[in-house]
Amino acid sequence: MLGEKKQRVRRSVEERAAALDAKIQTHKEAIKALEEKKAALFRPKKKRRSDAEIAKELIAKAKKSGMSTQEIAEKLGLEME
């Protein structure tokens, strides 16, 4: 038992090629993911609007649709003097 060595199992050329193909595919997927991250760096980001900007825009749209300031206040349940 001490002097016995396990014989190495040799894989066929097709098995080794299939293993390499699997590794190549894995690396291609990793490269694609990295390229997408790189492309995202150069895409313009959407500007975040503040609550004040959104409120101003809503009021402008309401006025454009023909509502008066008084009507806007009534819809919101506010009292205007």
PDB file of C-alpha atoms in Angstrom:
ATOM      1  CA  MET A   1       0.000   0.000   0.000  1.00  0.00           C
ATOM      2  CA  LEU A   2       2.732   2.491   0.769  1.00  0.00           C
ATOM      3  CA  GLY A   3       4.528   1.981  -2.492  1.00  0.00           C
ATOM      4  CA  GLU A   4       1.407   1.985  -4.611  1.00  0.00           C
ATOM      5  CA  LYS A   5       0.714   5.040  -6.718  1.00  0.00           C
ATOM      6  CA  LYS A   6      -2.604   5.923  -8.241  1.00  0.00           C
ATOM      7  CA  GLN A   7      -2.442   6.051 -11.947  1.00  0.00           C
ATOM      8  CA  ARG A   8      -3.425   9.369 -13.407  1.00  0.00           C
ATOM      9  CA  VAL A   9      -6.604   9.294 -15.435  1.00  0.00           C
ATOM     10  CA  ARG A  10      -5.941  10.882 -18.772  1.00  0.00           C
ATOM     11  CA  ARG A  11      -8.705  12.887 -20.303  1.00  0.00           C
ATOM     12  CA  SER A  12      -9.315  12.759 -23.997  1.00  0.00           C
ATOM     13  CA  VAL A  13      -8.531  15.696 -26.245  1.00  0.00           C
ATOM     14  CA  GLU A  14     -12.257  16.360 -26.635  1.00  0.00           C
ATOM     15  CA  GLU A  15     -12.736  16.532 -22.848  1.00  0.00           C
ATOM     16  CA  ARG A  16      -9.828  18.953 -22.439  1.00  0.00           C
ATOM     17  CA  ALA A  17     -11.113  21.070 -25.338  1.00  0.00           C
ATOM     18  CA  ALA A  18     -14.600  21.154 -23.779  1.00  0.00           C
ATOM     19  CA  ALA A  19     -13.121  22.304 -20.459  1.00  0.00           C
ATOM     20  CA  LEU A  20     -11.205  25.065 -22.224  1.00  0.00           C
ATOM     21  CA  ASP A  21     -14.327  26.106 -24.138  1.00  0.00           C
ATOM     22  CA  ALA A  22     -16.200  26.401 -20.832  1.00  0.00           C
ATOM     23  CA  LYS A  23     -13.442  28.616 -19.415  1.00  0.00           C
ATOM     24  CA  ILE A  24     -13.424  30.757 -22.565  1.00  0.00           C
ATOM     25  CA  GLN A  25     -17.201  31.225 -22.310  1.00  0.00           C
ATOM     26  CA  THR A  26     -16.921  32.222 -18.647  1.00  0.00           C
ATOM     27  CA  HIS A  27     -14.292  34.823 -19.477  1.00  0.00           C
ATOM     28  CA  LYS A  28     -16.295  36.171 -22.433  1.00  0.00           C
ATOM     29  CA  GLU A  29     -19.263  36.724 -20.108  1.00  0.00           C
ATOM     30  CA  ALA A  30     -17.012  38.509 -17.608  1.00  0.00           C
ATOM     31  CA  ILE A  31     -15.602  40.717 -20.382  1.00  0.00           C
ATOM     32  CA  LYS A  32     -19.119  41.556 -21.592  1.00  0.00           C
ATOM     33  CA  ALA A  33     -20.161  42.564 -18.060  1.00  0.00           C
ATOM     34  CA  LEU A  34     -17.084  44.788 -17.728  1.00  0.00           C
ATOM     35  CA  GLU A  35     -17.749  46.409 -21.117  1.00  0.00           C
ATOM     36  CA  GLU A  36     -21.324  47.196 -20.021  1.00  0.00           C
ATOM     37  CA  LYS A  37     -20.020  48.812 -16.819  1.00  0.00           C
ATOM     38  CA  LYS A  38     -17.561  50.859 -18.882  1.00  0.00           C
ATOM     39  CA  ALA A  39     -20.320  52.001 -21.251  1.00  0.00           C
ATOM     40  CA  ALA A  40     -22.448  53.014 -18.261  1.00  0.00           C
ATOM     41  CA  LEU A  41     -19.694  55.385 -17.151  1.00  0.00           C
ATOM     42  CA  PHE A  42     -20.115  57.435 -20.326  1.00  0.00           C
ATOM     43  CA  ARG A  43     -23.936  57.517 -20.330  1.00  0.00           C
ATOM     44  CA  PRO A  44     -25.383  60.815 -19.112  1.00  0.00           C
ATOM     45  CA  LYS A  45     -27.057  60.505 -15.746  1.00  0.00           C
ATOM     46  CA  LYS A  46     -30.567  61.764 -15.169  1.00  0.00           C
ATOM     47  CA  LYS A  47     -30.714  64.989 -13.222  1.00  0.00           C
ATOM     48  CA  ARG A  48     -32.551  64.631  -9.951  1.00  0.00           C
ATOM     49  CA  ARG A  49     -35.169  67.267  -9.371  1.00  0.00           C
ATOM     50  CA  SER A  50     -35.778  68.798  -5.967  1.00  0.00           C
ATOM     51  CA  ASP A  51     -39.218  68.889  -4.381  1.00  0.00           C
ATOM     52  CA  ALA A  52     -39.376  72.627  -5.026  1.00  0.00           C
ATOM     53  CA  GLU A  53     -38.685  72.119  -8.737  1.00  0.00           C
ATOM     54  CA  ILE A  54     -41.375  69.438  -8.957  1.00  0.00           C
ATOM     55  CA  ALA A  55     -43.911  71.670  -7.153  1.00  0.00           C
ATOM     56  CA  LYS A  56     -43.094  74.597  -9.425  1.00  0.00           C
ATOM     57  CA  GLU A  57     -43.526  72.394 -12.487  1.00  0.00           C
ATOM     58  CA  LEU A  58     -46.881  71.061 -11.220  1.00  0.00           C
ATOM     59  CA  ILE A  59     -48.196  74.555 -10.612  1.00  0.00           C
ATOM     60  CA  ALA A  60     -47.022  75.678 -14.048  1.00  0.00           C
ATOM     61  CA  LYS A  61     -48.797  72.723 -15.698  1.00  0.00           C
ATOM     62  CA  ALA A  62     -51.985  73.385 -13.711  1.00  0.00           C
ATOM     63  CA  LYS A  63     -51.970  77.044 -14.757  1.00  0.00           C
ATOM     64  CA  LYS A  64     -51.281  76.056 -18.357  1.00  0.00           C
ATOM     65  CA  SER A  65     -54.344  73.796 -18.284  1.00  0.00           C
ATOM     66  CA  GLY A  66     -56.446  76.824 -17.328  1.00  0.00           C
ATOM     67  CA  MET A  67     -56.660  76.503 -13.548  1.00  0.00           C
ATOM     68  CA  SER A  68     -56.335  79.608 -11.428  1.00  0.00           C
ATOM     69  CA  THR A  69     -54.212  79.817  -8.306  1.00  0.00           C
ATOM     70  CA  GLN A  70     -57.403  79.754  -6.230  1.00  0.00           C
ATOM     71  CA  GLU A  71     -58.620  76.571  -7.947  1.00  0.00           C
ATOM     72  CA  ILE A  72     -55.258  74.885  -7.406  1.00  0.00           C
ATOM     73  CA  ALA A  73     -55.371  75.770  -3.707  1.00  0.00           C
ATOM     74  CA  GLU A  74     -58.946  74.417  -3.396  1.00  0.00           C
ATOM     75  CA  LYS A  75     -57.949  71.119  -5.032  1.00  0.00           C
ATOM     76  CA  LEU A  76     -55.116  70.795  -2.537  1.00  0.00           C
ATOM     77  CA  GLY A  77     -57.419  71.653   0.346  1.00  0.00           C
ATOM     78  CA  LEU A  78     -55.629  74.894   1.174  1.00  0.00           C
ATOM     79  CA  GLU A  79     -57.188  78.220   2.075  1.00  0.00           C
ATOM     80  CA  MET A  80     -55.996  81.273   0.167  1.00  0.00           C
ATOM     81  CA  GLU A  81     -56.694  84.824   1.259  1.00  0.00           C
TER      82      GLU A  81
END
